[in-house]
Coordinates of C-alpha atoms and ligand atoms in Angstrom, one line a residue:
X97 CA -0.2 -0.2 -0.3
X98 CA 1.4 3.2 -0.8
X99 CA 2.0 5.9 1.7
X100 CA 2.0 9.9 0.9
X101 CA 3.8 12.5 3.1
X102 CA 2.4 15.4 2.9
X103 CA -0.6 15.4 5.6
X104 CA -3.5 17.3 4.1
X105 CA -5.9 19.6 7.0
X106 CA -9.3 18.6 5.2
X107 CA -9.6 15.6 2.0
X108 CA -12.6 15.9 0.5
X109 CA -14.5 13.0 -1.6
X110 CA -16.7 13.4 -4.5
X111 CA -17.3 16.5 -6.9
X112 CA -19.6 17.1 -7.2
X113 CA -22.3 20.5 -5.8
X114 CA -22.1 20.3 -2.0
X115 CA -18.3 18.7 -2.5
X116 CA -17.2 21.8 -5.0
X117 CA -19.2 24.2 -1.8
X118 CA -17.4 22.2 0.4
X119 CA -14.1 22.9 -0.3
X120 CA -14.4 26.4 -1.7
X121 CA -15.7 27.4 1.9
X122 CA -12.9 25.1 3.6
X123 CA -9.8 27.4 1.6
X124 CA -11.6 30.5 2.5
X125 CA -11.5 29.6 5.4
X126 CA -7.5 28.9 5.1
X127 CA -7.5 25.1 5.1
X128 CA -5.4 23.4 3.2
X129 CA -7.6 21.1 1.2
X130 CA -7.1 18.6 -1.6
X131 CA -10.6 17.2 -3.4
X132 CA -10.9 13.2 -5.0
X133 CA -12.8 12.3 -7.6
X134 CA -14.1 8.0 -8.5
X135 CA -14.6 9.3 -12.2
X136 CA -12.8 11.2 -14.7
X137 CA -12.5 14.3 -15.4
X138 CA -15.0 14.7 -18.4
X139 CA -16.8 12.3 -16.4
X140 CA -16.9 14.9 -12.9
X141 CA -19.7 16.9 -11.0
X142 CA -21.8 14.0 -9.9
X143 CA -26.2 14.3 -10.1
X144 CA -24.8 18.2 -9.6
X145 CA -24.1 17.9 -13.5
X146 CA -27.7 16.5 -14.7
X147 CA -29.6 18.9 -13.4
X148 CA -32.4 21.8 -14.4
X149 CA -29.7 23.7 -11.9
X150 CA -33.5 24.4 -9.6
X151 CA -32.7 25.8 -6.0
X152 CA -35.0 26.0 -3.2
X153 CA -34.6 29.0 -1.5
X154 CA -37.0 30.7 0.8
X155 CA -37.1 35.1 -0.2
X156 CA -39.3 37.7 1.5
X157 CA -40.7 39.1 -1.8
X158 CA -39.9 39.6 -5.0
X159 CA -37.7 42.6 -4.7
X160 CA -35.2 39.6 -3.1
X161 CA -34.8 38.7 -6.2
X162 CA -33.3 41.8 -7.1
X163 CA -30.1 40.9 -6.3
X164 CA -30.1 38.2 -7.9
X165 CA -30.9 38.1 -11.1
X166 CA -28.5 41.7 -11.8
X167 CA -29.7 40.5 -15.5
X168 CA -32.6 41.2 -15.7
X169 CA -34.5 45.1 -15.8
X170 CA -36.8 46.8 -13.6
X171 CA -39.8 46.3 -16.4
X172 CA -39.0 42.9 -16.7
X173 CA -39.8 42.4 -12.2
X174 CA -43.3 44.1 -14.0
X175 CA -43.9 41.1 -15.8
X176 CA -44.1 38.5 -13.8
X177 CA -45.9 38.1 -10.6
X178 CA -44.8 36.0 -8.3
X179 CA -45.8 34.4 -4.9
X180 CA -43.4 35.5 -1.4
X181 CA -41.7 32.2 -0.3
X182 CA -40.9 33.0 3.4
X183 CA -38.9 30.5 5.4
X184 CA -41.8 30.0 7.0
X185 CA -43.2 28.5 3.8
X186 CA -40.1 26.4 2.6
X187 CA -40.6 24.9 5.9
X188 CA -44.0 23.4 5.7
X189 CA -43.3 22.4 2.4
X190 CA -40.8 20.7 3.8
X191 CA -42.9 19.5 6.4
X192 CA -45.7 18.6 4.1
X193 CA -44.1 16.3 1.2
X194 CA -42.0 14.3 4.4
X195 CA -45.3 13.6 6.5
X196 CA -43.1 16.0 9.1
X197 CA -40.9 13.3 9.1
X198 CA -37.9 15.9 8.5
X199 CA -35.4 16.2 11.5
X200 CA -37.0 19.9 12.7
X201 CA -32.7 20.7 13.5
X202 CA -31.1 20.4 10.1
X203 CA -34.6 20.9 8.1
X204 CA -34.5 24.5 9.8
X205 CA -31.1 24.9 9.0
X206 CA -31.0 24.3 5.1
X207 CA -34.4 27.3 5.0
X208 CA -32.5 29.3 6.7
X209 CA -29.4 29.5 5.3
X210 CA -31.1 29.6 1.2
X211 CA -31.2 32.6 0.6
X212 CA -27.7 33.8 2.2
X213 CA -26.3 30.6 1.1
X214 CA -27.5 31.6 -2.3
X215 CA -25.7 34.9 -2.5
X216 CA -22.3 32.7 -1.1
X217 CA -22.9 30.6 -4.1
X218 CA -23.0 33.9 -6.8
X219 CA -20.4 35.4 -5.1
X220 CA -18.2 32.1 -6.0
X221 CA -19.2 33.0 -9.3
X222 CA -22.7 30.7 -9.6
X223 CA -25.0 32.6 -12.5
X224 CA -28.8 32.5 -11.7
X225 CA -31.6 32.5 -14.1
X226 CA -35.4 32.5 -14.0
X227 CA -36.3 28.9 -13.9
X228 CA -38.9 29.5 -16.8
X229 CA -40.6 26.1 -16.2
X230 CA -41.7 26.8 -12.8
X231 CA -44.1 29.7 -14.2
X232 CA -46.6 30.0 -17.0
X233 CA -47.6 32.9 -19.1
X234 CA -51.4 34.6 -18.2
X235 CA -52.8 37.6 -19.7
X236 CA -49.1 38.7 -20.9
X237 CA -47.6 38.4 -17.4
X238 CA -45.2 35.6 -16.1
X239 CA -47.2 33.9 -13.3
X240 CA -44.4 32.1 -11.3
X241 CA -46.2 28.8 -8.9
X242 CA -45.1 26.7 -6.4
X243 CA -41.7 28.2 -4.5
X244 CA -38.9 27.9 -7.0
X245 CA -38.6 30.6 -9.9
X246 CA -34.5 29.8 -9.6
X247 CA -32.1 27.9 -11.2
X248 CA -28.9 28.3 -11.9
X249 CA -28.0 29.3 -16.0
X250 CA -26.9 26.4 -17.6
X251 CA -28.2 24.1 -15.7
X252 CA -26.2 21.7 -13.6
X253 CA -23.8 21.8 -16.1
X254 CA -23.0 25.8 -15.3
X255 CA -23.9 25.3 -12.0
X256 CA -20.4 23.0 -11.3
X257 CA -18.6 24.7 -14.2
X258 CA -18.4 27.8 -12.5
X259 CA -17.5 25.9 -9.2
X260 CA -15.0 23.9 -10.7
X261 CA -13.6 27.4 -11.6
X262 CA -13.6 28.9 -8.6
X263 CA -11.8 26.7 -6.9
X264 CA -9.3 26.9 -9.8
X265 CA -8.6 30.1 -9.1
X266 CA -8.0 29.3 -5.7
X267 CA -4.9 26.3 -6.4
X268 CA -7.3 23.2 -5.3
X269 CA -6.2 20.7 -6.8
X270 CA -8.6 18.0 -7.7
X271 CA -7.9 14.5 -8.2
X272 CA -9.0 12.2 -10.5
X273 CA -9.7 8.4 -11.1
X274 CA -9.2 8.3 -7.1
X275 CA -11.9 6.6 -5.5
X276 CA -11.6 6.6 -1.8
X277 CA -12.8 3.2 0.0
X278 CA -12.1 3.8 3.5
X279 CA -11.6 6.3 6.4
X280 CA -8.0 5.8 8.1
X281 CA -8.9 6.2 11.9
X282 CA -6.2 7.4 14.7
X283 CA -7.6 7.7 18.8
X284 CA -10.6 7.7 17.3
X285 CA -10.3 10.6 15.0
X286 CA -10.0 11.2 11.0
X287 CA -6.0 10.7 10.3
X288 CA -5.9 9.3 6.3
X289 CA -8.4 7.9 3.8
X290 CA -7.3 5.2 1.7
X291 CA -8.1 5.9 -2.3
X292 CA -8.0 2.8 -5.3
X293 CA -6.2 5.8 -7.5
X294 CA -5.5 4.1 -10.9
X295 CA -5.4 0.3 -9.3
X296 CA -3.4 0.9 -6.9
X297 CA -3.8 1.0 -3.0
X298 CA -2.7 4.7 -1.4
X299 CA -3.5 6.5 2.2
X300 CA -3.4 10.2 2.1
X301 CA -2.4 11.7 5.3
X302 CA -5.8 13.9 6.4
X303 CA -6.7 15.8 9.6
X304 CA -9.9 15.8 8.4
X305 CA -12.7 14.3 5.4
X306 CA -15.8 15.8 4.3
X307 CA -17.7 13.3 2.8
X308 CA -19.6 14.3 -0.4
X309 CA -20.0 11.2 -2.1
X310 CA -23.7 11.0 -3.3
X311 CA -25.9 8.1 -2.0
X312 CA -26.7 4.4 -3.4
X313 CA -29.0 5.0 -6.2
X314 CA -25.9 3.5 -8.8
X315 CA -25.8 0.4 -7.0
X316 CA -28.5 -2.0 -7.9
X317 CA -27.5 -4.6 -4.9
X318 CA -27.9 -2.1 -2.9
X319 CA -31.3 -0.2 -4.1
X320 CA -32.5 -4.2 -4.4
X321 CA -31.6 -4.7 0.0
X322 CA -32.6 -1.1 0.2
X323 CA -35.5 0.2 -2.0
X324 CA -37.1 -3.6 -2.7
X325 CA -37.2 -5.9 -5.5
X326 CA -38.2 -3.3 -8.6
X327 CA -35.9 -1.2 -7.7
X328 CA -33.3 -3.7 -9.8
X329 CA -34.8 -2.5 -13.1
X330 CA -34.6 1.2 -12.3
X331 CA -32.9 4.0 -14.9
X332 CA -30.3 5.2 -12.8
X333 CA -30.8 9.5 -14.5
X334 CA -27.6 10.3 -12.9
X335 CA -24.5 9.8 -12.3
X336 CA -23.2 6.3 -12.4
X337 CA -20.3 6.7 -9.5
X338 CA -22.8 7.2 -6.3
X339 CA -22.6 3.7 -5.1
X340 CA -22.6 3.8 -1.7
X341 CA -18.7 4.1 -1.1
X342 CA -19.2 7.5 0.7
X343 CA -22.7 5.5 3.5
X344 CA -20.3 2.5 4.3
X345 CA -16.9 4.7 5.0
X346 CA -19.0 6.4 7.5
X347 CA -20.7 3.6 9.3
X348 CA -17.8 1.5 9.2
X349 CA -15.7 5.1 10.9
X350 CA -18.5 4.8 13.5
X351 CA -21.4 7.2 12.2
X352 CA -25.2 6.2 12.7
X353 CA -27.3 5.1 9.8
X354 CA -30.2 7.8 9.1
X355 CA -33.0 8.3 7.7
X356 CA -34.5 6.9 5.3
X357 CA -32.9 4.3 4.2
X358 CA -36.1 2.6 2.1
X359 CA -37.0 5.6 0.2
X360 CA -36.4 7.6 -2.5
X361 CA -36.5 10.8 -5.1
X362 CA -37.2 9.1 -8.5
X363 CA -39.0 10.5 -11.6
X364 CA -40.9 9.4 -15.0
X365 CA -38.7 8.7 -16.8
X366 CA -39.0 8.3 -21.4
X367 CA -38.5 4.7 -21.1
X368 CA -36.3 4.9 -23.8
X369 CA -33.1 6.3 -21.6
X370 CA -29.8 5.6 -21.0
X371 CA -29.2 2.8 -18.1
X372 CA -27.5 5.8 -16.5
X373 CA -26.2 9.3 -17.6
X374 CA -24.7 10.4 -20.7
X375 CA -22.2 13.6 -19.9
X376 CA -22.5 13.2 -23.8
X377 CA -26.3 14.1 -24.2
X378 CA -26.3 16.2 -21.2
X379 CA -29.2 17.9 -18.9
X380 CA -32.3 17.0 -17.9
X381 CA -34.1 16.1 -21.0
X382 CA -35.8 12.3 -20.0
X383 CA -37.5 13.7 -17.1
X384 CA -41.4 13.8 -18.2
X385 CA -42.6 15.8 -15.5
X386 CA -45.6 17.2 -17.8
X387 CA -48.7 14.7 -16.2
X388 CA -50.6 17.2 -14.3
X389 CA -52.2 18.1 -17.6
X390 CA -52.5 15.2 -19.2
X391 CA -53.3 11.9 -17.9
X392 CA -51.4 8.5 -17.3
X393 CA -52.0 4.6 -17.7
X394 CA -50.6 1.7 -17.7
X395 CA -49.9 -1.4 -19.6
X396 CA -53.7 -2.9 -18.6
X397 CA -54.8 0.8 -19.9
X398 CA -55.6 1.8 -16.4
X399 CA -55.0 5.2 -14.8
X400 CA -53.0 4.7 -11.6
X401 CA -52.9 7.8 -9.8
X402 CA -54.3 11.1 -9.5
X403 CA -52.4 13.0 -12.0
X404 CA -53.5 16.5 -10.8
X405 CA -53.1 15.5 -6.8
X406 CA -50.8 18.7 -6.8
X407 CA -48.3 21.2 -8.8
X408 CA -45.8 18.2 -9.8
X409 CA -43.3 19.7 -7.3
X410 CA -45.0 17.7 -5.0
X411 CA -46.0 14.0 -6.6
X412 CA -43.1 13.3 -9.6
X413 CA -41.5 11.7 -7.4
X414 CA -43.9 10.0 -6.2
X415 CA -45.5 8.6 -9.2
X416 CA -42.2 7.7 -10.8
X417 CA -42.3 5.1 -7.9
X418 CA -45.5 4.4 -8.9
X419 CA -44.7 3.5 -12.8
X420 CA -42.3 0.9 -10.8
X421 CA -44.7 -1.0 -9.8
X422 CA -47.1 -1.2 -13.0
X423 CA -46.8 -4.5 -15.4
X424 CA -43.4 -4.6 -17.6
X425 CA -42.2 -1.2 -15.4
X426 CA -44.8 1.1 -18.2
X427 CA -46.5 3.9 -18.5
X428 CA -47.7 6.1 -21.1
X429 CA -48.5 9.6 -20.9
X430 CA -50.9 11.1 -22.5
X431 CA -52.3 14.3 -24.0
X432 CA -53.6 15.9 -26.4
X433 CA -53.6 19.2 -28.5
X434 CA -55.7 21.3 -26.2
X435 CA -52.1 20.8 -23.4
X436 CA -49.0 20.0 -25.9
X437 CA -48.0 23.8 -26.1
X438 CA -48.5 23.6 -22.4
X439 CA -45.9 20.7 -22.4
X440 CA -42.1 21.4 -20.6
X441 CA -39.1 21.5 -23.4
X442 CA -38.6 18.1 -22.6
X443 CA -41.8 16.9 -24.5
X444 CA -40.3 19.0 -27.5
X445 CA -40.8 16.2 -30.7
X446 CA -37.3 16.0 -31.4
X447 CA -35.7 14.9 -28.9
X448 CA -38.5 12.6 -26.7
X449 CA -39.6 9.2 -27.2
X450 CA -43.2 10.1 -28.6
X451 CA -46.9 8.0 -30.5
X452 CA -48.2 10.8 -32.2
X453 CA -52.0 9.8 -34.1
X454 CA -55.1 11.6 -35.7
X455 CA -57.5 8.9 -33.2
X456 CA -57.5 7.6 -29.7
X457 CA -58.9 4.4 -31.5
X458 CA -55.2 4.7 -33.6
X459 CA -53.2 6.0 -30.6
X460 CA -54.2 3.1 -28.7
X461 CA -52.8 0.7 -31.3
X462 CA -49.4 2.6 -31.8
X463 CA -49.4 2.3 -28.0
X464 CA -50.1 -2.2 -27.7
X465 CA -51.4 -1.7 -24.0
X466 CA -55.3 -3.3 -23.8
X467 CA -57.8 -1.7 -25.6
X468 CA -60.9 -2.4 -24.3
X469 CA -59.9 -1.0 -21.5
X470 CA -57.9 2.2 -22.5
X471 CA -60.8 3.2 -24.7
X472 CA -62.8 2.7 -21.7
X473 CA -60.9 4.9 -19.2
X474 CA -60.4 7.3 -21.9
X475 CA -64.4 7.3 -21.9
X476 CA -65.1 7.1 -17.9
X477 CA -62.7 10.1 -17.5
X478 CA -64.2 12.3 -20.3
X479 CA -67.3 11.2 -19.3
X480 CA -66.1 12.3 -15.3
X481 CA -64.3 15.9 -16.4
X482 CA -66.3 18.7 -14.8
X483 CA -67.7 21.9 -15.7
X484 CA -64.2 25.1 -14.3
X485 CA -62.1 27.9 -14.6
X486 CA -59.0 25.8 -16.0
X487 CA -55.6 27.8 -14.9
X488 CA -52.8 25.4 -15.1
X489 CA -50.4 28.1 -12.7
X490 CA -53.0 27.4 -10.1
X491 CA -54.6 24.4 -8.6
X492 CA -57.7 25.0 -10.0
X493 CA -60.0 22.6 -8.4
X494 CA -61.2 21.7 -11.8
X495 CA -62.0 18.3 -11.0
X496 CA -63.5 14.9 -12.3
X497 CA -65.9 13.5 -10.1
X498 CA -67.6 9.5 -9.7
X499 CA -63.7 8.3 -11.2
X500 CA -61.3 6.8 -9.3
X501 CA -58.9 7.5 -9.0
X502 CA -59.9 11.2 -9.7
X503 CA -58.1 13.4 -11.4
X504 CA -58.1 15.9 -8.6
X505 CA -56.8 19.8 -10.8
X506 CA -56.8 20.4 -14.6
X507 CA -58.4 18.1 -15.8
X508 CA -59.5 19.0 -19.4
X509 CA -61.7 16.2 -21.5
X510 CA -59.3 14.3 -23.5
X511 CA -60.7 15.1 -26.6
X512 CA -59.1 17.4 -29.5
X513 CA -56.3 15.7 -32.4
X514 CA -53.8 15.1 -32.8
X515 CA -53.8 12.8 -30.1
X516 CA -49.6 12.0 -28.0
X517 CA -48.0 9.4 -25.7
X518 CA -45.0 9.4 -24.1
X519 CA -44.4 5.7 -22.6
X520 CA -42.1 6.1 -19.4
X521 CA -40.5 4.3 -16.5
X522 CA -39.3 5.4 -13.2
X523 CA -35.8 6.6 -13.0
X524 CA -34.2 7.2 -9.6
X525 CA -33.0 10.5 -9.3
X526 CA -31.6 10.0 -5.4
X527 CA -31.3 7.6 -2.6
X528 CA -32.3 9.6 0.4
X529 CA -30.6 7.3 3.5
X530 CA -28.2 8.7 4.7
X531 CA -25.5 9.4 7.6
X532 CA -26.5 11.3 10.5
X533 CA -25.2 15.1 10.4
X534 CA -26.1 17.3 12.6
X535 CA -26.7 21.4 11.5
X536 CA -22.8 22.0 11.3
X537 CA -22.4 19.1 8.7
X538 CA -20.5 16.9 11.5
X539 CA -21.5 13.7 11.3
X540 CA -22.2 11.9 14.7
X541 CA -21.7 8.1 16.4
X542 CA -24.0 6.2 17.7
X543 CA -24.3 7.5 21.0
X544 CA -24.6 11.2 18.8
X545 CA -21.6 12.5 19.7
X546 CA -19.4 14.1 16.8
X547 CA -16.3 11.1 15.3
X548 CA -13.2 14.3 15.6
X549 CA -12.7 15.1 11.8
X550 CA -15.2 13.7 9.7
X551 CA -18.0 15.8 8.0
X552 CA -20.8 15.4 5.8
X553 CA -22.3 16.9 3.2
X554 CA -25.2 16.6 0.1
X555 CA -26.9 13.7 -0.7
X556 CA -24.7 12.4 2.7
X557 CA -26.8 13.6 4.8
X558 CA -29.6 11.3 6.1
X559 CA -33.1 12.4 6.9
X560 CA -34.1 15.7 5.7
X561 CA -35.5 13.8 3.2
X562 CA -38.5 11.5 3.8
X563 CA -40.6 9.6 1.0
X564 CA -40.2 12.7 -1.1
X565 CA -38.8 15.8 -1.2
X566 CA -39.7 19.1 -2.4
X567 CA -38.2 19.9 -5.9
X568 CA -34.9 21.6 -6.2
X569 CA -33.9 21.8 -2.5
X570 CA -31.2 19.0 -3.3
X571 CA -28.9 21.0 -4.6
X572 CA -29.8 23.8 -1.9
X573 CA -29.1 20.8 0.6
X574 CA -26.3 20.0 -0.5
X575 CA -25.0 23.9 -1.0
X576 CA -26.2 25.0 2.8
X577 CA -24.4 22.2 4.8
X578 CA -21.6 21.6 2.0
X579 CA -20.6 24.9 2.7
X580 CA -21.0 24.6 6.6
X581 CA -19.0 21.3 6.3
X582 CA -16.2 22.5 4.4
X583 CA -16.8 26.2 7.7
X584 CA -16.7 23.5 10.5
X585 CA -14.2 21.2 9.1
X586 CA -11.8 25.1 8.3
X587 CA -12.4 25.6 12.4
X588 CA -11.9 22.4 13.5
X589 CA -8.6 22.3 11.5
X590 CA -7.8 25.5 13.4
X591 CA -8.9 24.1 17.0
X592 CA -7.0 21.3 16.8
X593 CA -3.2 23.0 16.2
X594 CA -3.4 25.6 18.3
X595 CA -4.6 22.2 20.7
X596 CA -0.6 21.3 19.9
X597 CA 0.7 24.1 20.3
Ligands
FAD791 C1 -31.6 13.8 -13.8 C2 -30.9 14.7 -12.5 C3 -32.4 16.4 -12.0 C4 -31.8 17.1 -11.0 N1 -32.4 17.7 -11.4 C5 -32.4 18.4 -9.7 C6 -32.5 20.4 -9.7 O1 -33.2 21.2 -10.4 N2 -32.5 20.3 -8.6 C7 -32.3 20.0 -7.1 O2 -32.3 20.8 -6.2 N3 -31.5 18.8 -7.6 C8 -31.7 18.0 -9.0 N4 -31.2 17.1 -8.1 C9 -31.0 16.0 -7.2 C10 -29.2 16.7 -7.3 O3 -28.8 16.2 -8.2 C11 -28.6 15.8 -6.2 O4 -29.4 16.3 -5.0 C12 -27.0 17.0 -5.6 O5 -26.5 17.5 -6.6 C13 -26.4 15.9 -5.3 O6 -25.5 17.0 -4.7 P1 -24.3 15.8 -4.0 O7 -22.7 16.4 -4.2 O8 -24.3 15.8 -2.9 O9 -24.0 14.2 -5.3 P2 -24.0 14.6 -6.0 O10 -23.2 15.6 -7.4 O11 -23.5 12.9 -7.0 O12 -21.3 14.3 -6.2 C14 -21.3 13.5 -5.4 C15 -19.7 13.5 -6.4 O13 -19.2 12.1 -5.8 C16 -18.7 10.8 -6.6 N5 -18.1 9.4 -6.1 C17 -18.5 8.5 -5.3 N6 -17.9 8.1 -5.1 C18 -16.7 8.2 -4.9 C19 -16.3 7.5 -4.2 N7 -16.1 6.7 -3.7 N8 -14.4 8.7 -4.3 C20 -14.4 9.6 -4.8 N9 -15.7 9.9 -5.1 C21 -16.4 9.5 -5.7 C22 -19.0 11.1 -7.9 O14 -18.9 11.1 -8.7 C23 -19.8 12.6 -7.8 O15 -18.4 13.3 -8.4 C24 -31.2 16.6 -10.5 C25 -30.6 15.0 -9.9 C26 -30.5 14.0 -11.1 C27 -30.5 13.1 -11.8

């Protein structure tokens, strides 16, 4: 086993959003940092690279967004209608989608630090823009909804590029093709990390470690073990490298496993999407989340969820999972010509897998689902649609009556040709189970005591998300706890240095 003499202040494991924020914050606070990335330079950036860059943060009102979006003029802001999204709204959303289970200490930290962390990221060179996917044009006013009006410029690619540029300007090295495999502890404190680099096992001495190397979503065996048999067949929407190494290492070093290990974030995804995230066709182009405007049927020709139960942000994670339980792990999202112009860009006919026909009868032939049942489903649905004012930017209450499951909002008849069917399956995004950390990103042991020198951030921290999560909170959690982990590690290094002299 090779050993290297230099002792770093901090090793950051991973090179996604959480890791990069940690490394920048630690360096800013005087630490000598090295970043380890399992993938190549071409495949760096983790799941963060594949995101839309949507980030959920609390803001007082529209004016609070002006410094975040300096490229927009006052006239631009005039044409925007944007509901306020206070810290209390964010916290309420966290608790709502996690059924009250999110650990209050972590949820509060996420929410309370969200706005200032966005400003901090901006200082590091990350640029933001309006998240138009979260708005509809009504009476020439851009109406935003759902508390997620901002995303990073250039999506996840732009986000990680800005953070990599910042790290380079700070002179922080990143070692690619370097897989962390074990934490070395001496006298119950972190003293090094064992890595596998180009087939060789080496020890890198370090005073502290930030683990920011993702969950276990790309590990089929672990998915089956913790999430259930059906998850073996899920498409991996992001990085192929998040196989749970960090979780194994942390638990071996004494960390307390924490949070929802039997659940994950998932998304309805194009049936033809690649098995793992494709770095050559990046961006979040395979997800299919405009279903609240349409219908979803399975191979039996039956609906199985309330497509309009809530805005997509609050249902897509759950509905992805439901798709895995359907025959052939497949479903079809249906839209008619009336709603097609309202669909998100991922439904673009050049990119997406889509079946199209001029009649419902012709469409069902192409889909290969149970014909008789499908035609019954559509006609029962059309009869059940109630009168009301249709408005996709609010929960309009225009629903169905007398069918199960109902469609609670945005119910329009499916009757205007041409008709479109998008075949979908389930793509896993990230896992919710992690290790326990406190609000300072210190990893806790089984007695709730911090493990000296060990910190964590991003997907690795358990306890924030249970069963579901409010969209845009993954990157925000990575940034808040990543920055905090870097600051805490720098403080720890300072403290142990003082003790030595
Ligand atoms: C397609 C897609 C779209 C998404 N869209 C959004 C969105 O718009 N908004 C949002 O908030 N969230 C979104 N998410 C979720 C979001 O990506 C994650 O919550 C977030 O990026 C996690 O950041 P992270 O830094 O913890 O992990 P990652 O970004 O996944 O980084 C983990 C890093 O660790 C590395 N690594 C793994 N194991 C090792 C090891 N043993 N040694 C060294 N390195 C290792 C990986 O290669 C990777 O670089 C999306 C996810 C996907 C897949």
